[in-house]
Amino acid sequence: MPRVAYVNGRYESLADAAVNVEDRGYQFADGIYEVCLLVDGRFWDEDGHFDRMERSLSELSMSMPMSRPALKAVIAALLRKNRLKNALVYVQVTRGVAARNHAFPPDGTVPSIVITAKPYNLAANEALASRGVGVLTMSDQRWARVDIKTVSLLPNCLAKQAAREAGAFEAWLVRDGKVTEGASSNAWIVNGKGELITHPLGHEILGGITRQTAIRCAEEMQMKVVERAFTVAEAQRAHEAFITAATLLVMPVVSIDGRPVGSGKPGPVAQRLREAYLRRCSEIAGERPRAIA
Ligand SMILES: Cc1ncc(COP(=O)(O)O)c(C=O)c1O
């Protein structure tokens, strides 16, 4: 399978693709990213991902490096060059290359843009969802603006690694006794009344695009969604739990800190929501973007 990346206007072999050592993304994590899923060449939650990308950039006083149609065309070309139809696309934009100084570089510094694509295996994701995953709770050590999707992910990496070393799939991050979110997903529980509970939007969580669509799906199915923080103890008493992310879709959580959640199997609410999410995304997926060479 060819592996091709897009780097600052050029399509290059992934093995050789590189950015300058003075790129501010490399030096300062001064940049943002997006990850979105394309199934059968069509974007899932397209507007949500592009809207969030614009918002993340604007929070860092940056603007889109190219128009949305141009970005979509580049992504389509990248998929074609990589011979992919089902893909996870990674887009990263940084403040560009400049002599290393903390303050912003001079006006006119050109942002760097890197886009990569890798195959997405929906069947493998389905298999994982049929078993469910375990999570491990730990202290949330991230900065105070995690609503911005910056490339500064060290605490997330450390948390995920600690979870994996303990045999769990995901870390659930806890601040002031409340679960904020996962290291790379949003966290949800379902209580005895059948209410779906997830941390409200704000500076303490990343506003997941899958979370947003899952809320819409749940409400369409007359499920009650309550956006409030929950404690670890509450999560351990929950009937069900699950996580959402573009890479995972709706993924049942079957254990928290080694203790089973509910029956210890994927719960019916998470399963129904997952099916609804899959149905919604495949029905209203964006048009296939037209590729440019
Ligand atoms: C910290 C964090 N929270 C939540 C999410 C889920 O966001 P989305 O549903 O947009 O993928 C992610 C995804 O990478 C994440 O990194």
mmCIF file of N, CA, C and O in Angstrom, residues 80-169:
data_model
loop_
_atom_site.group_PDB
_atom_site.id
_atom_site.type_symbol
_atom_site.label_atom_id
_atom_site.label_comp_id
_atom_site.label_asym_id
_atom_site.label_seq_id
_atom_site.Cartn_x
_atom_site.Cartn_y
_atom_site.Cartn_z
ATOM 1 N N ARG A 80 -6.851 9.178 -2.600
ATOM 2 C CA ARG A 80 -6.657 8.519 -3.898
ATOM 3 C C ARG A 80 -5.211 8.037 -4.020
ATOM 4 O O ARG A 80 -4.958 6.895 -4.391
ATOM 5 N N LYS A 81 -4.280 8.892 -3.662
ATOM 6 C CA LYS A 81 -2.860 8.512 -3.781
ATOM 7 C C LYS A 81 -2.516 7.353 -2.852
ATOM 8 O O LYS A 81 -1.632 6.554 -3.136
ATOM 9 N N ASN A 82 -3.206 7.278 -1.720
ATOM 10 C CA ASN A 82 -2.952 6.184 -0.775
ATOM 11 C C ASN A 82 -3.853 4.971 -1.050
ATOM 12 O O ASN A 82 -3.817 4.002 -0.297
ATOM 13 N N ARG A 83 -4.678 5.098 -2.095
ATOM 14 C CA ARG A 83 -5.648 4.055 -2.456
ATOM 15 C C ARG A 83 -6.494 3.640 -1.249
ATOM 16 O O ARG A 83 -6.634 2.463 -0.915
ATOM 17 N N LEU A 84 -7.045 4.648 -0.576
ATOM 18 C CA LEU A 84 -7.867 4.384 0.608
ATOM 19 C C LEU A 84 -9.285 4.889 0.389
ATOM 20 O O LEU A 84 -9.482 5.965 -0.180
ATOM 21 N N LYS A 85 -10.252 4.117 0.873
ATOM 22 C CA LYS A 85 -11.644 4.599 0.896
ATOM 23 C C LYS A 85 -12.098 4.813 2.328
ATOM 24 O O LYS A 85 -12.813 5.750 2.643
ATOM 25 N N ASN A 86 -11.675 3.902 3.205
ATOM 26 C CA ASN A 86 -11.986 4.041 4.632
ATOM 27 C C ASN A 86 -10.699 4.479 5.313
ATOM 28 O O ASN A 86 -9.728 3.715 5.356
ATOM 29 N N ALA A 87 -10.694 5.700 5.834
ATOM 30 C CA ALA A 87 -9.424 6.233 6.331
ATOM 31 C C ALA A 87 -9.623 7.168 7.507
ATOM 32 O O ALA A 87 -10.651 7.839 7.628
ATOM 33 N N LEU A 88 -8.611 7.182 8.362
ATOM 34 C CA LEU A 88 -8.518 8.210 9.394
ATOM 35 C C LEU A 88 -7.575 9.257 8.857
ATOM 36 O O LEU A 88 -6.432 8.947 8.497
ATOM 37 N N VAL A 89 -8.060 10.472 8.789
ATOM 38 C CA VAL A 89 -7.243 11.556 8.235
ATOM 39 C C VAL A 89 -6.791 12.461 9.372
ATOM 40 O O VAL A 89 -7.592 12.847 10.222
ATOM 41 N N TYR A 90 -5.504 12.734 9.387
ATOM 42 C CA TYR A 90 -4.908 13.593 10.412
ATOM 43 C C TYR A 90 -4.472 14.889 9.736
ATOM 44 O O TYR A 90 -3.720 14.856 8.752
ATOM 45 N N VAL A 91 -4.942 16.017 10.244
ATOM 46 C CA VAL A 91 -4.570 17.329 9.687
ATOM 47 C C VAL A 91 -3.911 18.126 10.808
ATOM 48 O O VAL A 91 -4.489 18.256 11.892
ATOM 49 N N GLN A 92 -2.730 18.630 10.559
ATOM 50 C CA GLN A 92 -2.037 19.435 11.580
ATOM 51 C C GLN A 92 -1.626 20.777 10.987
ATOM 52 O O GLN A 92 -1.075 20.833 9.887
ATOM 53 N N VAL A 93 -1.925 21.828 11.721
ATOM 54 C CA VAL A 93 -1.516 23.169 11.273
ATOM 55 C C VAL A 93 -0.722 23.817 12.397
ATOM 56 O O VAL A 93 -1.190 23.870 13.537
ATOM 57 N N THR A 94 0.468 24.291 12.093
ATOM 58 C CA THR A 94 1.268 24.978 13.114
ATOM 59 C C THR A 94 1.543 26.423 12.677
ATOM 60 O O THR A 94 1.281 26.801 11.528
ATOM 61 N N ARG A 95 2.117 27.189 13.606
ATOM 62 C CA ARG A 95 2.352 28.606 13.310
ATOM 63 C C ARG A 95 3.523 28.793 12.349
ATOM 64 O O ARG A 95 3.883 29.904 12.019
ATOM 65 N N GLY A 96 4.119 27.719 11.910
ATOM 66 C CA GLY A 96 5.131 27.828 10.858
ATOM 67 C C GLY A 96 6.554 27.791 11.380
ATOM 68 O O GLY A 96 6.811 27.498 12.552
ATOM 69 N N VAL A 97 7.480 28.106 10.485
ATOM 70 C CA VAL A 97 8.911 27.991 10.783
ATOM 71 C C VAL A 97 9.469 29.378 11.086
ATOM 72 O O VAL A 97 9.245 30.319 10.325
ATOM 73 N N ALA A 98 10.170 29.500 12.211
ATOM 74 C CA ALA A 98 10.762 30.796 12.578
ATOM 75 C C ALA A 98 11.874 30.544 13.576
ATOM 76 O O ALA A 98 11.877 29.511 14.268
ATOM 77 N N ALA A 99 12.814 31.490 13.664
ATOM 78 C CA ALA A 99 13.881 31.386 14.662
ATOM 79 C C ALA A 99 13.245 31.209 16.035
ATOM 80 O O ALA A 99 12.218 31.823 16.334
ATOM 81 N N ARG A 100 13.853 30.385 16.869
ATOM 82 C CA ARG A 100 13.186 29.974 18.106
ATOM 83 C C ARG A 100 13.084 31.114 19.124
ATOM 84 O O ARG A 100 14.079 31.497 19.759
ATOM 85 N N ASN A 101 11.890 31.644 19.246
ATOM 86 C CA ASN A 101 11.554 32.664 20.234
ATOM 87 C C ASN A 101 10.153 32.367 20.705
ATOM 88 O O ASN A 101 9.302 32.033 19.885
ATOM 89 N N HIS A 102 9.907 32.519 22.015
ATOM 90 C CA HIS A 102 8.581 32.140 22.504
ATOM 91 C C HIS A 102 7.473 32.981 21.878
ATOM 92 O O HIS A 102 6.434 32.460 21.487
ATOM 93 N N ALA A 103 7.692 34.301 21.814
ATOM 94 C CA ALA A 103 6.642 35.167 21.257
ATOM 95 C C ALA A 103 6.412 34.821 19.783
ATOM 96 O O ALA A 103 7.276 34.239 19.125
ATOM 97 N N PHE A 104 5.226 35.209 19.293
ATOM 98 C CA PHE A 104 4.868 34.834 17.918
ATOM 99 C C PHE A 104 5.894 35.359 16.915
ATOM 100 O O PHE A 104 6.485 36.430 17.106
ATOM 101 N N PRO A 105 6.082 34.645 15.823
ATOM 102 C CA PRO A 105 6.997 35.117 14.766
ATOM 103 C C PRO A 105 6.387 36.302 14.014
ATOM 104 O O PRO A 105 5.212 36.617 14.198
ATOM 105 N N PRO A 106 7.173 36.940 13.150
ATOM 106 C CA PRO A 106 6.659 38.127 12.444
ATOM 107 C C PRO A 106 5.423 37.803 11.611
ATOM 108 O O PRO A 106 5.269 36.664 11.155
ATOM 109 N N ASP A 107 4.571 38.826 11.429
ATOM 110 C CA ASP A 107 3.421 38.655 10.530
ATOM 111 C C ASP A 107 3.936 38.163 9.193
ATOM 112 O O ASP A 107 5.021 38.550 8.761
ATOM 113 N N GLY A 108 3.142 37.352 8.551
ATOM 114 C CA GLY A 108 3.547 36.853 7.240
ATOM 115 C C GLY A 108 4.234 35.500 7.321
ATOM 116 O O GLY A 108 4.478 34.874 6.285
ATOM 117 N N THR A 109 4.559 35.048 8.544
ATOM 118 C CA THR A 109 5.133 33.693 8.665
ATOM 119 C C THR A 109 4.080 32.688 8.200
ATOM 120 O O THR A 109 2.925 32.752 8.631
ATOM 121 N N VAL A 110 4.507 31.833 7.308
ATOM 122 C CA VAL A 110 3.524 30.939 6.671
ATOM 123 C C VAL A 110 3.265 29.735 7.574
ATOM 124 O O VAL A 110 4.207 29.073 8.019
ATOM 125 N N PRO A 111 1.979 29.438 7.875
ATOM 126 C CA PRO A 111 1.707 28.258 8.708
ATOM 127 C C PRO A 111 2.139 26.978 7.997
ATOM 128 O O PRO A 111 2.180 26.924 6.760
ATOM 129 N N SER A 112 2.480 25.963 8.762
ATOM 130 C CA SER A 112 2.805 24.657 8.173
ATOM 131 C C SER A 112 1.563 23.788 8.237
ATOM 132 O O SER A 112 0.845 23.800 9.235
ATOM 133 N N ILE A 113 1.361 23.055 7.155
ATOM 134 C CA ILE A 113 0.225 22.122 7.154
ATOM 135 C C ILE A 113 0.689 20.739 6.722
ATOM 136 O O ILE A 113 1.406 20.610 5.721
ATOM 137 N N VAL A 114 0.319 19.776 7.516
ATOM 138 C CA VAL A 114 0.671 18.375 7.234
ATOM 139 C C VAL A 114 -0.623 17.574 7.287
ATOM 140 O O VAL A 114 -1.421 17.741 8.207
ATOM 141 N N ILE A 115 -0.817 16.717 6.291
ATOM 142 C CA ILE A 115 -1.992 15.837 6.309
ATOM 143 C C ILE A 115 -1.531 14.410 6.022
ATOM 144 O O ILE A 115 -0.757 14.179 5.077
ATOM 145 N N THR A 116 -1.978 13.484 6.844
ATOM 146 C CA THR A 116 -1.677 12.071 6.599
ATOM 147 C C THR A 116 -2.987 11.280 6.649
ATOM 148 O O THR A 116 -3.981 11.746 7.216
ATOM 149 N N ALA A 117 -2.952 10.101 6.055
ATOM 150 C CA ALA A 117 -4.151 9.245 6.066
ATOM 151 C C ALA A 117 -3.714 7.819 6.346
ATOM 152 O O ALA A 117 -2.680 7.383 5.839
ATOM 153 N N LYS A 118 -4.488 7.123 7.172
ATOM 154 C CA LYS A 118 -4.179 5.710 7.368
ATOM 155 C C LYS A 118 -5.462 4.900 7.280
ATOM 156 O O LYS A 118 -6.556 5.438 7.518
ATOM 157 N N PRO A 119 -5.327 3.612 6.944
ATOM 158 C CA PRO A 119 -6.535 2.812 6.751
ATOM 159 C C PRO A 119 -7.355 2.717 8.026
ATOM 160 O O PRO A 119 -6.787 2.677 9.125
ATOM 161 N N TYR A 120 -8.677 2.707 7.872
ATOM 162 C CA TYR A 120 -9.566 2.517 9.026
ATOM 163 C C TYR A 120 -10.312 1.212 8.841
ATOM 164 O O TYR A 120 -10.957 0.997 7.813
ATOM 165 N N ASN A 121 -10.216 0.361 9.854
ATOM 166 C CA ASN A 121 -10.831 -0.962 9.766
ATOM 167 C C ASN A 121 -12.109 -0.979 10.618
ATOM 168 O O ASN A 121 -12.057 -1.167 11.825
ATOM 169 N N LEU A 122 -13.233 -0.753 9.945
ATOM 170 C CA LEU A 122 -14.513 -0.692 10.647
ATOM 171 C C LEU A 122 -14.845 -2.044 11.284
ATOM 172 O O LEU A 122 -15.406 -2.110 12.381
ATOM 173 N N ALA A 123 -14.470 -3.143 10.615
ATOM 174 C CA ALA A 123 -14.775 -4.482 11.156
ATOM 175 C C ALA A 123 -14.022 -4.708 12.466
ATOM 176 O O ALA A 123 -14.573 -5.262 13.425
ATOM 177 N N ALA A 124 -12.771 -4.244 12.524
ATOM 178 C CA ALA A 124 -11.990 -4.406 13.763
ATOM 179 C C ALA A 124 -12.617 -3.577 14.881
ATOM 180 O O ALA A 124 -12.668 -3.995 16.039
ATOM 181 N N ASN A 125 -13.115 -2.397 14.512
ATOM 182 C CA ASN A 125 -13.770 -1.544 15.509
ATOM 183 C C ASN A 125 -15.057 -2.201 16.013
ATOM 184 O O ASN A 125 -15.364 -2.175 17.204
ATOM 185 N N GLU A 126 -15.804 -2.830 15.094
ATOM 186 C CA GLU A 126 -17.032 -3.551 15.485
ATOM 187 C C GLU A 126 -16.701 -4.682 16.451
ATOM 188 O O GLU A 126 -17.396 -4.895 17.438
ATOM 189 N N ALA A 127 -15.606 -5.400 16.149
ATOM 190 C CA ALA A 127 -15.217 -6.532 17.000
ATOM 191 C C ALA A 127 -14.867 -6.034 18.405
ATOM 192 O O ALA A 127 -15.274 -6.628 19.408
ATOM 193 N N LEU A 128 -14.150 -4.911 18.460
ATOM 194 C CA LEU A 128 -13.781 -4.344 19.765
ATOM 195 C C LEU A 128 -15.045 -3.917 20.528
ATOM 196 O O LEU A 128 -15.186 -4.174 21.728
ATOM 197 N N ALA A 129 -15.972 -3.303 19.798
ATOM 198 C CA ALA A 129 -17.210 -2.833 20.445
ATOM 199 C C ALA A 129 -18.044 -4.003 20.958
ATOM 200 O O ALA A 129 -18.780 -3.861 21.936
ATOM 201 N N SER A 130 -17.958 -5.165 20.313
ATOM 202 C CA SER A 130 -18.764 -6.300 20.781
ATOM 203 C C SER A 130 -18.199 -6.850 22.094
ATOM 204 O O SER A 130 -18.914 -7.462 22.870
ATOM 205 N N ARG A 131 -16.917 -6.582 22.358
ATOM 206 C CA ARG A 131 -16.319 -7.024 23.632
ATOM 207 C C ARG A 131 -16.354 -5.903 24.674
ATOM 208 O O ARG A 131 -16.477 -6.146 25.857
ATOM 209 N N GLY A 132 -16.211 -4.667 24.206
ATOM 210 C CA GLY A 132 -16.111 -3.528 25.114
ATOM 211 C C GLY A 132 -14.677 -3.375 25.598
ATOM 212 O O GLY A 132 -13.829 -4.237 25.357
ATOM 213 N N VAL A 133 -14.410 -2.247 26.258
ATOM 214 C CA VAL A 133 -13.036 -1.947 26.690
ATOM 215 C C VAL A 133 -13.022 -1.592 28.178
ATOM 216 O O VAL A 133 -14.056 -1.250 28.754
ATOM 217 N N GLY A 134 -11.833 -1.666 28.767
ATOM 218 C CA GLY A 134 -11.661 -1.271 30.164
ATOM 219 C C GLY A 134 -10.993 0.096 30.247
ATOM 220 O O GLY A 134 -10.196 0.463 29.377
ATOM 221 N N VAL A 135 -11.332 0.853 31.296
ATOM 222 C CA VAL A 135 -10.669 2.148 31.502
ATOM 223 C C VAL A 135 -10.055 2.184 32.902
ATOM 224 O O VAL A 135 -10.484 1.466 33.807
ATOM 225 N N LEU A 136 -9.033 3.018 33.034
ATOM 226 C CA LEU A 136 -8.353 3.191 34.319
ATOM 227 C C LEU A 136 -8.437 4.674 34.670
ATOM 228 O O LEU A 136 -8.114 5.524 33.830
ATOM 229 N N THR A 137 -8.862 4.993 35.880
ATOM 230 C CA THR A 137 -8.968 6.408 36.252
ATOM 231 C C THR A 137 -7.632 6.907 36.805
ATOM 232 O O THR A 137 -6.898 6.161 37.448
ATOM 233 N N MET A 138 -7.329 8.151 36.528
ATOM 234 C CA MET A 138 -6.097 8.764 37.050
ATOM 235 C C MET A 138 -6.237 10.289 37.009
ATOM 236 O O MET A 138 -7.167 10.810 36.365
ATOM 237 N N SER A 139 -5.302 10.942 37.678
ATOM 238 C CA SER A 139 -5.394 12.396 37.797
ATOM 239 C C SER A 139 -5.236 13.085 36.429
ATOM 240 O O SER A 139 -4.396 12.699 35.620
ATOM 241 N N ASP A 140 -6.062 14.101 36.199
ATOM 242 C CA ASP A 140 -5.995 14.874 34.956
ATOM 243 C C ASP A 140 -4.908 15.936 35.127
ATOM 244 O O ASP A 140 -5.076 16.885 35.886
ATOM 245 N N GLN A 141 -3.804 15.762 34.418
ATOM 246 C CA GLN A 141 -2.663 16.663 34.624
ATOM 247 C C GLN A 141 -2.485 17.663 33.486
ATOM 248 O O GLN A 141 -1.413 18.225 33.318
ATOM 249 N N ARG A 142 -3.555 17.858 32.703
ATOM 250 C CA ARG A 142 -3.416 18.712 31.524
ATOM 251 C C ARG A 142 -3.595 20.194 31.860
ATOM 252 O O ARG A 142 -3.995 20.550 32.958
ATOM 253 N N TRP A 143 -3.327 21.043 30.890
ATOM 254 C CA TRP A 143 -3.453 22.485 31.114
ATOM 255 C C TRP A 143 -4.930 22.886 31.162
ATOM 256 O O TRP A 143 -5.817 22.042 31.036
ATOM 257 N N ALA A 144 -5.173 24.186 31.338
ATOM 258 C CA ALA A 144 -6.526 24.659 31.625
ATOM 259 C C ALA A 144 -7.339 24.996 30.375
ATOM 260 O O ALA A 144 -8.436 25.531 30.484
ATOM 261 N N ARG A 145 -6.826 24.692 29.172
ATOM 262 C CA ARG A 145 -7.583 24.985 27.948
ATOM 263 C C ARG A 145 -7.610 23.762 27.018
ATOM 264 O O ARG A 145 -7.273 23.858 25.827
ATOM 265 N N VAL A 146 -8.024 22.629 27.572
ATOM 266 C CA VAL A 146 -8.009 21.422 26.733
ATOM 267 C C VAL A 146 -9.152 21.393 25.726
ATOM 268 O O VAL A 146 -9.277 20.459 24.942
ATOM 269 N N ASP A 147 -9.983 22.450 25.745
ATOM 270 C CA ASP A 147 -11.026 22.564 24.709
ATOM 271 C C ASP A 147 -10.411 22.914 23.357
ATOM 272 O O ASP A 147 -11.061 22.756 22.320
ATOM 273 N N ILE A 148 -9.171 23.385 23.361
ATOM 274 C CA ILE A 148 -8.477 23.681 22.094
ATOM 275 C C ILE A 148 -7.734 22.411 21.689
ATOM 276 O O ILE A 148 -6.999 21.832 22.498
ATOM 277 N N LYS A 149 -7.926 21.980 20.450
ATOM 278 C CA LYS A 149 -7.317 20.701 20.035
ATOM 279 C C LYS A 149 -5.873 20.952 19.596
ATOM 280 O O LYS A 149 -5.552 20.934 18.405
ATOM 281 N N THR A 150 -5.006 21.231 20.583
ATOM 282 C CA THR A 150 -3.617 21.528 20.245
ATOM 283 C C THR A 150 -2.815 20.234 20.161
ATOM 284 O O THR A 150 -3.213 19.202 20.709
ATOM 285 N N VAL A 151 -1.663 20.326 19.520
ATOM 286 C CA VAL A 151 -0.789 19.145 19.395
ATOM 287 C C VAL A 151 -0.019 18.874 20.687
ATOM 288 O O VAL A 151 0.749 17.920 20.760
ATOM 289 N N SER A 152 -0.244 19.687 21.700
ATOM 290 C CA SER A 152 0.425 19.515 22.986
ATOM 291 C C SER A 152 -0.287 18.417 23.782
ATOM 292 O O SER A 152 -1.219 18.692 24.530
ATOM 293 N N LEU A 153 0.138 17.179 23.600
ATOM 294 C CA LEU A 153 -0.625 16.044 24.135
ATOM 295 C C LEU A 153 0.168 15.186 25.107
ATOM 296 O O LEU A 153 -0.203 14.034 25.358
ATOM 297 N N LEU A 154 1.271 15.726 25.661
ATOM 298 C CA LEU A 154 2.109 14.879 26.508
ATOM 299 C C LEU A 154 1.348 14.264 27.689
ATOM 300 O O LEU A 154 1.438 13.052 27.903
ATOM 301 N N PRO A 155 0.566 15.045 28.454
ATOM 302 C CA PRO A 155 -0.151 14.403 29.571
ATOM 303 C C PRO A 155 -1.113 13.311 29.090
ATOM 304 O O PRO A 155 -1.299 12.307 29.775
ATOM 305 N N ASN A 156 -1.707 13.526 27.913
ATOM 306 C CA ASN A 156 -2.609 12.510 27.365
ATOM 307 C C ASN A 156 -1.829 11.234 27.035
ATOM 308 O O ASN A 156 -2.291 10.123 27.277
ATOM 309 N N CYS A 157 -0.630 11.411 26.456
ATOM 310 C CA CYS A 157 0.194 10.242 26.107
ATOM 311 C C CYS A 157 0.605 9.485 27.365
ATOM 312 O O CYS A 157 0.543 8.252 27.414
ATOM 313 N N LEU A 158 1.016 10.230 28.399
ATOM 314 C CA LEU A 158 1.453 9.583 29.644
ATOM 315 C C LEU A 158 0.282 8.824 30.276
ATOM 316 O O LEU A 158 0.443 7.702 30.772
ATOM 317 N N ALA A 159 -0.888 9.429 30.238
ATOM 318 C CA ALA A 159 -2.073 8.777 30.823
ATOM 319 C C ALA A 159 -2.420 7.516 30.040
ATOM 320 O O ALA A 159 -2.675 6.461 30.615
ATOM 321 N N LYS A 160 -2.413 7.628 28.725
ATOM 322 C CA LYS A 160 -2.769 6.459 27.897
ATOM 323 C C LYS A 160 -1.768 5.334 28.127
ATOM 324 O O LYS A 160 -2.143 4.170 28.270
ATOM 325 N N GLN A 161 -0.494 5.681 28.205
ATOM 326 C CA GLN A 161 0.534 4.656 28.416
ATOM 327 C C GLN A 161 0.347 3.976 29.776
ATOM 328 O O GLN A 161 0.438 2.747 29.888
ATOM 329 N N ALA A 162 0.050 4.777 30.806
ATOM 330 C CA ALA A 162 -0.172 4.197 32.147
ATOM 331 C C ALA A 162 -1.364 3.241 32.100
ATOM 332 O O ALA A 162 -1.327 2.157 32.696
ATOM 333 N N ALA A 163 -2.410 3.630 31.376
ATOM 334 C CA ALA A 163 -3.586 2.754 31.256
ATOM 335 C C ALA A 163 -3.198 1.454 30.561
ATOM 336 O O ALA A 163 -3.520 0.361 31.028
ATOM 337 N N ARG A 164 -2.476 1.581 29.458
ATOM 338 C CA ARG A 164 -2.098 0.380 28.691
ATOM 339 C C ARG A 164 -1.218 -0.551 29.515
ATOM 340 O O ARG A 164 -1.368 -1.764 29.480
ATOM 341 N N GLU A 165 -0.283 0.052 30.287
ATOM 342 C CA GLU A 165 0.605 -0.793 31.108
ATOM 343 C C GLU A 165 -0.191 -1.541 32.172
ATOM 344 O O GLU A 165 0.208 -2.615 32.613
ATOM 345 N N ALA A 166 -1.334 -0.962 32.570
ATOM 346 C CA ALA A 166 -2.167 -1.637 33.578
ATOM 347 C C ALA A 166 -3.206 -2.551 32.918
ATOM 348 O O ALA A 166 -4.104 -3.062 33.586
ATOM 349 N N GLY A 167 -3.121 -2.700 31.604
ATOM 350 C CA GLY A 167 -4.034 -3.609 30.906
ATOM 351 C C GLY A 167 -5.357 -2.969 30.526
ATOM 352 O O GLY A 167 -6.282 -3.667 30.100
ATOM 353 N N ALA A 168 -5.474 -1.649 30.681
ATOM 354 C CA ALA A 168 -6.723 -0.974 30.285
ATOM 355 C C ALA A 168 -6.547 -0.348 28.907
ATOM 356 O O ALA A 168 -5.428 -0.096 28.458
ATOM 357 N N PHE A 169 -7.666 -0.086 28.256
ATOM 358 C CA PHE A 169 -7.627 0.456 26.900
ATOM 359 C C PHE A 169 -7.497 1.979 26.917
ATOM 360 O O PHE A 169 -6.786 2.559 26.107
#
